[in-house]
Tab-separated table of C-alpha atoms in Angstrom:
chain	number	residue	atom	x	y	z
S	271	UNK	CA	25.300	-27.819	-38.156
S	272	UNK	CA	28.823	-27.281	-37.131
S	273	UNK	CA	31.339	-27.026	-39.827
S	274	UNK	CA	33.906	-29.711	-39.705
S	275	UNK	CA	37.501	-29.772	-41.306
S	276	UNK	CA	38.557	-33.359	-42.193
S	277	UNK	CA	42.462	-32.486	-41.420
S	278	UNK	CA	41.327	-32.048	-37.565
S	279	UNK	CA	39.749	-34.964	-37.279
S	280	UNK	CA	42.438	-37.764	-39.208
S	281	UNK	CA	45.345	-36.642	-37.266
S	282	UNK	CA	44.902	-36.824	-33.493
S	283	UNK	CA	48.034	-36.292	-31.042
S	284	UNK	CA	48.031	-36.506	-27.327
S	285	UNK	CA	49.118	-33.060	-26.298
S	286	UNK	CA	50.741	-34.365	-23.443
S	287	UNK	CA	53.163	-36.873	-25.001
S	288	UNK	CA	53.208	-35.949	-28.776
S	289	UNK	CA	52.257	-39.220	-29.357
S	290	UNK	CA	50.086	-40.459	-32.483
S	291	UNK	CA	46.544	-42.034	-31.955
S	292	UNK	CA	44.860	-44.098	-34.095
S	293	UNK	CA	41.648	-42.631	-35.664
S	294	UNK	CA	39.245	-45.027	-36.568
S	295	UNK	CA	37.493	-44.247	-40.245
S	296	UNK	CA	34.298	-45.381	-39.419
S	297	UNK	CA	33.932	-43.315	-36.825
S	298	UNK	CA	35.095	-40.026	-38.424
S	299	UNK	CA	32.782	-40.937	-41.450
S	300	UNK	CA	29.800	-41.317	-38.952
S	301	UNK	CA	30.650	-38.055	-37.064
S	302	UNK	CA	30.994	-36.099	-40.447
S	303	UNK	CA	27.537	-37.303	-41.613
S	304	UNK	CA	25.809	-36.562	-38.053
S	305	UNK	CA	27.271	-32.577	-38.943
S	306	UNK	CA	25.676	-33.131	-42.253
S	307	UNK	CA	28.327	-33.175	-44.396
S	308	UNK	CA	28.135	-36.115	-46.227
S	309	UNK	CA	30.910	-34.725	-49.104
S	310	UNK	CA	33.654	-34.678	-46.130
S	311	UNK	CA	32.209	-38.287	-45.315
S	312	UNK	CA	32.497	-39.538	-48.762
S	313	UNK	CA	36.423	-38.382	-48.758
S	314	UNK	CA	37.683	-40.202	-45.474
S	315	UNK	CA	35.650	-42.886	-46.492
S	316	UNK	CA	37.676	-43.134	-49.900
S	317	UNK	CA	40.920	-43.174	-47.594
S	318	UNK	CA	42.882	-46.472	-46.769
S	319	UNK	CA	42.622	-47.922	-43.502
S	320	UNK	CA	43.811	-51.851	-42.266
S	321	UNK	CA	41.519	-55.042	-41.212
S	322	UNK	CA	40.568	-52.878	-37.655
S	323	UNK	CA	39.310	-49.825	-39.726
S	324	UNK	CA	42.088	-47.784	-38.491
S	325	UNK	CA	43.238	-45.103	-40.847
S	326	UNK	CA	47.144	-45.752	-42.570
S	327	UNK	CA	49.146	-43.354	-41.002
S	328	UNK	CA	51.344	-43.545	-43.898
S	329	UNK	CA	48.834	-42.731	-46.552
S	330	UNK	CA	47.804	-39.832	-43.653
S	331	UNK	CA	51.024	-38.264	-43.865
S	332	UNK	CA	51.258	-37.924	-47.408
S	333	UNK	CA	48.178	-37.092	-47.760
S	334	UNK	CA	48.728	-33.978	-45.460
S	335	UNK	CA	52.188	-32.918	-46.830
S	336	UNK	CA	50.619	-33.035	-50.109
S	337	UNK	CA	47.921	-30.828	-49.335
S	338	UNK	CA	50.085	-28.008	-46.991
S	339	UNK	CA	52.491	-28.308	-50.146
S	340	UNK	CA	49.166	-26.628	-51.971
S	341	UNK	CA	48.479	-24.657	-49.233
S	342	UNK	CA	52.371	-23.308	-49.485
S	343	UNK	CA	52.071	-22.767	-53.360
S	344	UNK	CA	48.630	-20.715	-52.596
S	345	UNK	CA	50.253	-18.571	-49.852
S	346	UNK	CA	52.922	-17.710	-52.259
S	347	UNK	CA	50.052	-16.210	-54.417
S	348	UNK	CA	48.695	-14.230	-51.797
S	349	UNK	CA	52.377	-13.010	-50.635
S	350	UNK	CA	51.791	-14.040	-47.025
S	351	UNK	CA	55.496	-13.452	-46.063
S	352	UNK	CA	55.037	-9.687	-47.408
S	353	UNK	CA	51.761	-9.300	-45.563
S	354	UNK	CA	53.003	-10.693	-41.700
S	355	UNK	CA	56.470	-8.468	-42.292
S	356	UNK	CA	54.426	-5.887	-42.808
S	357	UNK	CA	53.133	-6.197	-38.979
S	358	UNK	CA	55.538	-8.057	-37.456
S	359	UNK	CA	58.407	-5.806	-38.723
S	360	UNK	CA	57.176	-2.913	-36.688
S	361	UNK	CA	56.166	-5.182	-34.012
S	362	UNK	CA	60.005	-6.468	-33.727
S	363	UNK	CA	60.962	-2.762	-33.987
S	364	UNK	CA	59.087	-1.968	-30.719
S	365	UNK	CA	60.441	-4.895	-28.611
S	366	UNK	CA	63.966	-3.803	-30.044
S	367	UNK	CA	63.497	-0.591	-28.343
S	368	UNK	CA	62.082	-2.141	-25.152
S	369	UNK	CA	64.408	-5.405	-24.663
S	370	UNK	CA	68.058	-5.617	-25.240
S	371	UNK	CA	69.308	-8.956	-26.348
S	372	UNK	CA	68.475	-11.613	-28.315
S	373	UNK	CA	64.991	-12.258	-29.299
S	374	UNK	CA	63.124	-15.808	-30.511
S	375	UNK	CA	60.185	-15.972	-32.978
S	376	UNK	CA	57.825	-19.039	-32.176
S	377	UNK	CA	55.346	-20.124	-35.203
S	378	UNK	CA	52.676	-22.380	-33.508
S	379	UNK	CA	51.280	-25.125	-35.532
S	380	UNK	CA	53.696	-23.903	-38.406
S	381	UNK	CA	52.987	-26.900	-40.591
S	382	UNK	CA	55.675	-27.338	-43.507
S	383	UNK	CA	57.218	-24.164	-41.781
S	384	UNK	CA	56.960	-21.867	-45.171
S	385	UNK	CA	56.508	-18.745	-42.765
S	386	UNK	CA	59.535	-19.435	-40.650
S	387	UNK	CA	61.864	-20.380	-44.088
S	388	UNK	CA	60.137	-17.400	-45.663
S	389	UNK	CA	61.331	-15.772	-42.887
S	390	UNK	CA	64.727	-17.050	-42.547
S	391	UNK	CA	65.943	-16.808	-46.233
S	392	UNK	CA	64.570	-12.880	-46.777
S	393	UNK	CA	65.961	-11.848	-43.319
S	394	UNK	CA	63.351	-9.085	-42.659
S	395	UNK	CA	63.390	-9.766	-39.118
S	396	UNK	CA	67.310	-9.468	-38.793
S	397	UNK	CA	69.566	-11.502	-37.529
S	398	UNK	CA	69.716	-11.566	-34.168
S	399	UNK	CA	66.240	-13.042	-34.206
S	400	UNK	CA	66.213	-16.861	-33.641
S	401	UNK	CA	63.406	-18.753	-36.390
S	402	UNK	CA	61.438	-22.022	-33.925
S	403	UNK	CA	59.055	-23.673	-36.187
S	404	UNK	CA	57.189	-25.866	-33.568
S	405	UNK	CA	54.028	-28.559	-34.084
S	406	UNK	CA	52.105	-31.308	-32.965
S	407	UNK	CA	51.928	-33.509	-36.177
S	408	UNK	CA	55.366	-35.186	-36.526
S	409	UNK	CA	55.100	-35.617	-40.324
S	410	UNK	CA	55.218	-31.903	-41.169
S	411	UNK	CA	58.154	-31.177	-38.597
S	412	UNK	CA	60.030	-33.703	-40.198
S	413	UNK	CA	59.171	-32.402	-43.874
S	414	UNK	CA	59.890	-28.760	-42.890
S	415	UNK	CA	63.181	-29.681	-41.204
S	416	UNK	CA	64.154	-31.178	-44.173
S	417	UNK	CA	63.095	-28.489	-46.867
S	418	UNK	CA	64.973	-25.761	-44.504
S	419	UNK	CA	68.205	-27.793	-44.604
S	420	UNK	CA	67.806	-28.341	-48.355
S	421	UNK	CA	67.491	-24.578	-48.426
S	422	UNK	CA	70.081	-24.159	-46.194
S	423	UNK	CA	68.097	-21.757	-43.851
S	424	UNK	CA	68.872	-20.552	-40.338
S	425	UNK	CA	66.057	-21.705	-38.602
S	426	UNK	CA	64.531	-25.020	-36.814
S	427	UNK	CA	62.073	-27.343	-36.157
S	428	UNK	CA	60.368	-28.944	-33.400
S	429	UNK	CA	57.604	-31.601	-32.537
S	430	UNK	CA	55.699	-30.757	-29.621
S	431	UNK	CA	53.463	-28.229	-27.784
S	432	UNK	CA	54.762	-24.799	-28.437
S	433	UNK	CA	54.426	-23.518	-24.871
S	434	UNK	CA	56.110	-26.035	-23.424
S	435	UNK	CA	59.709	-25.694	-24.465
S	436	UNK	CA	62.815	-25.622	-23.284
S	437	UNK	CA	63.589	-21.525	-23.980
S	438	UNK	CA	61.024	-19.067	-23.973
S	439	UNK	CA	59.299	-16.770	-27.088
S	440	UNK	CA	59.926	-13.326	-27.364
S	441	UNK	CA	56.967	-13.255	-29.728
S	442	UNK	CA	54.562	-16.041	-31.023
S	443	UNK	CA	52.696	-16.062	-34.422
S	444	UNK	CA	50.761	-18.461	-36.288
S	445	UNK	CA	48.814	-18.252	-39.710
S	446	UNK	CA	45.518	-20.370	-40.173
S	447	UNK	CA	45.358	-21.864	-36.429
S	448	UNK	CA	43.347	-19.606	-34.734
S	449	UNK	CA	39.621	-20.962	-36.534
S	450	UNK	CA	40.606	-24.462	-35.299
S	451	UNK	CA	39.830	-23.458	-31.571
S	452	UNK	CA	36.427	-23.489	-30.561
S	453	UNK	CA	34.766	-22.213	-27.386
S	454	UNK	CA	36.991	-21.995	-24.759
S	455	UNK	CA	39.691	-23.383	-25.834
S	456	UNK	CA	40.004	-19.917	-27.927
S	457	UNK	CA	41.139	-18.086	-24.585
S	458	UNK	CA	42.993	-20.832	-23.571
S	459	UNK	CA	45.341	-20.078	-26.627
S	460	UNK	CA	45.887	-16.696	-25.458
S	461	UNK	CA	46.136	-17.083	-21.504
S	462	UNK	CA	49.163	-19.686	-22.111
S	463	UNK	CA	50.846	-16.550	-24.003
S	464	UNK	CA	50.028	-14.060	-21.914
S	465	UNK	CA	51.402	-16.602	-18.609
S	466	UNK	CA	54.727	-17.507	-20.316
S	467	UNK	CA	57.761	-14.716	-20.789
S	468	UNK	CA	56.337	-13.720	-24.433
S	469	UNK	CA	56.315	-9.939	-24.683
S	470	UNK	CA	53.917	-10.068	-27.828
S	471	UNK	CA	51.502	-12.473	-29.906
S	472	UNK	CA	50.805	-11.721	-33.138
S	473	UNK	CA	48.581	-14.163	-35.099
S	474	UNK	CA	46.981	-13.932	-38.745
S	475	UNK	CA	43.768	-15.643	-39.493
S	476	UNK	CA	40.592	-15.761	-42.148
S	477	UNK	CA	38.961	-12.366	-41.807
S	478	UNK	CA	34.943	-13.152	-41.220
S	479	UNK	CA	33.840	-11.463	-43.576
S	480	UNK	CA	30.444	-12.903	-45.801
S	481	UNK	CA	32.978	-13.046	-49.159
S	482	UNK	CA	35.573	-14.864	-47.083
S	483	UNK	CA	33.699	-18.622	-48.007
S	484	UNK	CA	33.145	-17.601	-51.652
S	485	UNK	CA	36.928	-16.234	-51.869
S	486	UNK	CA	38.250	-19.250	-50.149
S	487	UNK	CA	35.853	-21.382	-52.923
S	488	UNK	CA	37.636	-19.886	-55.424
S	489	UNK	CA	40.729	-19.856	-54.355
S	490	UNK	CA	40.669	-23.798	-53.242
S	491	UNK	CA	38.673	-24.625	-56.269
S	492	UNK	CA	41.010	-23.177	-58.670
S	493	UNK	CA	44.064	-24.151	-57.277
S	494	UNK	CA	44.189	-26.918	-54.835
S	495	UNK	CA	44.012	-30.475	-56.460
S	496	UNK	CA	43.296	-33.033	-53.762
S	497	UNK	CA	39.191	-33.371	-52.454
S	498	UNK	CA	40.562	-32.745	-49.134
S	499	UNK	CA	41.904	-29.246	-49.405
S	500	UNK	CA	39.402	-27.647	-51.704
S	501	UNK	CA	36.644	-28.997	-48.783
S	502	UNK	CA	39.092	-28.055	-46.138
S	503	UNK	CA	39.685	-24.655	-47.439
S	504	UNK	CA	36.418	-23.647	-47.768
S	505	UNK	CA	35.467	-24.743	-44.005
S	506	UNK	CA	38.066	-23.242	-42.899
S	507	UNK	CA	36.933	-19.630	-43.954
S	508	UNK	CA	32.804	-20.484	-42.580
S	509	UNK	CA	34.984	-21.166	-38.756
S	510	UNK	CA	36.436	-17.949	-39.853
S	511	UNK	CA	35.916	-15.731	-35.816
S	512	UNK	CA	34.301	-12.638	-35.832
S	513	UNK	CA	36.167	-9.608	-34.579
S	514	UNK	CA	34.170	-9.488	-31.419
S	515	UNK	CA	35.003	-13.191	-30.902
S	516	UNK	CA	38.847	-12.434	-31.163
S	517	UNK	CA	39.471	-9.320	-29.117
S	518	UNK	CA	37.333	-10.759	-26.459
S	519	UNK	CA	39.452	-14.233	-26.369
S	520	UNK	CA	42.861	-12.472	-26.481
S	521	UNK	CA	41.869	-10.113	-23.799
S	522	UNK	CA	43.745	-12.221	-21.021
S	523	UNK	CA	45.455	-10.766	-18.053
S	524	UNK	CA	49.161	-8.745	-18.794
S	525	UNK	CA	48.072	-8.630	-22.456
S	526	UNK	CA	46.892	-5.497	-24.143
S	527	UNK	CA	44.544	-7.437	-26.967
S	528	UNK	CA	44.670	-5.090	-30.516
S	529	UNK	CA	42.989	-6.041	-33.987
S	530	UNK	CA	44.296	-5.042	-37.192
S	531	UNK	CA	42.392	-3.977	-39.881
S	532	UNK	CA	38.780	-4.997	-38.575
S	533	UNK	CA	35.840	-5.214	-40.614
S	534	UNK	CA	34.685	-1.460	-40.422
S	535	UNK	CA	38.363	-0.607	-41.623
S	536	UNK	CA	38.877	-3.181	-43.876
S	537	UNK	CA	38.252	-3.506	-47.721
S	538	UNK	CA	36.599	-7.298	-47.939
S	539	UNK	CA	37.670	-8.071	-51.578
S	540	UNK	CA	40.967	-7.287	-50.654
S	541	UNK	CA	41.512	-8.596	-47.420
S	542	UNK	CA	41.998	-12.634	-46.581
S	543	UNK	CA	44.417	-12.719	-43.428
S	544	UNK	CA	44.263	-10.487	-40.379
S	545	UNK	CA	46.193	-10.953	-37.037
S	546	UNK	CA	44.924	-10.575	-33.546
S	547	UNK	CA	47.975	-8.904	-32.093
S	548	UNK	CA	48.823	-9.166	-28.145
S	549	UNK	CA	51.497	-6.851	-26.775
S	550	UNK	CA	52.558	-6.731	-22.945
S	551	UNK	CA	51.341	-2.895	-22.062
S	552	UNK	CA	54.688	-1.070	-22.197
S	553	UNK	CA	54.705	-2.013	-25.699
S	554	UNK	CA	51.536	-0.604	-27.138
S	555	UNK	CA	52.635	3.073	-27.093
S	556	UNK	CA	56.269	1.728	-29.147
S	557	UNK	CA	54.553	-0.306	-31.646
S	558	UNK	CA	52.119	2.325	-32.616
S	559	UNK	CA	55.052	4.918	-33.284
S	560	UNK	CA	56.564	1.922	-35.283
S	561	UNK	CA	53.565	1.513	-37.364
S	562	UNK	CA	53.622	4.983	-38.593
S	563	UNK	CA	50.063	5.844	-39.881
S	564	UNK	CA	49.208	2.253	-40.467
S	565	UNK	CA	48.537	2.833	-36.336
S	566	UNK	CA	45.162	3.977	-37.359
S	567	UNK	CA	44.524	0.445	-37.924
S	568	UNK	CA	44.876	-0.885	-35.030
S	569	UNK	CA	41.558	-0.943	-32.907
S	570	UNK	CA	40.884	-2.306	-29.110
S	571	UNK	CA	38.212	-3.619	-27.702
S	572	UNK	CA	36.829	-0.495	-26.601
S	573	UNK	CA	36.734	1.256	-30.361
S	574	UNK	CA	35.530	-1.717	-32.008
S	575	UNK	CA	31.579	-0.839	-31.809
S	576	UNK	CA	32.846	2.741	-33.625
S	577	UNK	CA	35.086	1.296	-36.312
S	578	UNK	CA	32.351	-1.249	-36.871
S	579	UNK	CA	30.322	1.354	-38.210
């Protein structure tokens, strides 16, 4: 049975426009039961919807601020903004030294934007590298937007599909996106990258390993209030993609695709995010000198089987 998260299926955008669609309850409760999970059905089922069965859109949004507002508060915990500087600092440090001029950092899918603010109000990054928040669900934009100007952050916000704006990314990143593409639509994330301008990708996901659904039980259990988080959390981590899965989808034409800190290199009771990183081929050789011995944790496609051991 495939392993469903509710947020995915009460929010639905046309990627074209950006516009909203209505999502019928019934028929989300009915598609959750078919996967088996009758827990997930039970929650949407619980959720208001008006005299056509159509979900509120109102109680929607709230519902999903509320929940990426645990999500922030969680991330926090686990020092996320610590553990992407930590990779994208020396990442940064090798386009420096390749590209003059000012660079852009796109988050995709970047939610209530706590990466991007994180970002923006420790400066680790350095100044003369521009913050773009950018997704598809209109709610969050417009909640990030307005926590960043109560923060008074140098950074911004945008609804819409992050490879289709107006100036192009230096580097994209995203944390928690990459287990919500399935099949092909995996590649498809990276062969947009590597045909824009982007010199690099660096993204940070669940790593797959067999304590990643008891961790993320845990962790959601413990600290996430609303049904719909705790169940979402803990999907999440089972649509977690294997290593194999990863290097093989990022391996898209102009990119060099890199994992860090794979399973055979990893310790799995300490680590929870890993990226996939992408660098244009001129870069690989700068970014390893960056990384210092931490390079030795960087594997390709063609040591995976060894470091796997």
């Amino acid at each position: 049975m495939p392993h469903l998260e509710i947020s995915d299926l009460i929010t639905v955008t046309d990627p074209r426009s950006g516009a909203r669609l209505p999502v019928h309850r019934g028929e989300v409760v009915h598609r959750l039961r078919e996967a088996g999970d009758r827990r997930a059905a039970r929650i949407v089922a619980a959720l208001p919807a008006d005299r056509h069965d159509v979900l509120d859109p109102r109680a929607v949004d709230r519902l999903m601020i509320g929940v990426h507002t645990e999500l922030q508060r969680l991330s926090e915990e686990l020092r996320l903004g610590e553990r992407l500087v930590h990779v994208l600092g020396p990442l940064f440090e090798a386009v420096r030294a390749t590209v003059p001029g000012p660079l852009r950092l796109v988050d995709v899918g970047s939610g209530l934007g706590y990466v991007v603010r994180w970002l923006a109000a420790h400066g680790p990054l350095g100044p003369e590298v521009e913050l773009v928040g950018v997704d598809l669900d209109a709610a969050l934009v417009g909640e990030a937007d307005r926590l960043a100007r109560a923060e008074e952050l140098d950074c911004r916000f945008v609804h819409g599909n992050a490879f289709d704006l107006p100036e192009a990314a230096t580097v994209y990143v995203s944390t928690g996106v990459l287990h919500h593409f399935r099949g092909p639509d995996l590649a498809e994330f990276f062969r947009a990258q590597a045909a824009s301008p982007a010199l690099a990708f660096c993204h940070f996901d669940i790593a797959a390993t067999r304590l990643a659904p008891v961790g993320a039980w845990v962790f959601h259990r413990t600290r996430m209030r609303h049904p719909l988080g705790r169940h979402d959390g803990v999907a999440s981590a089972r649509r977690a993609h294997t290593d194999e899965t990863l290097l093989h989808a990022a391996a898209a034409p102009g990119m060099r695709p890199l994992l860090y800190e794979p399973r055979g290199l990893a310790n799995p009771f300490c680590t929870t995010l890993r990226p996939i990183i992408g660098v244009r081929p001129e870069l690989e050789a700068p970014l390893r000198r960056a990384l210092g011995r931490a390079a030795r944790r960087l594997v390709g496609p063609e040591q995976l089987v060894g470091a796997a051991r």
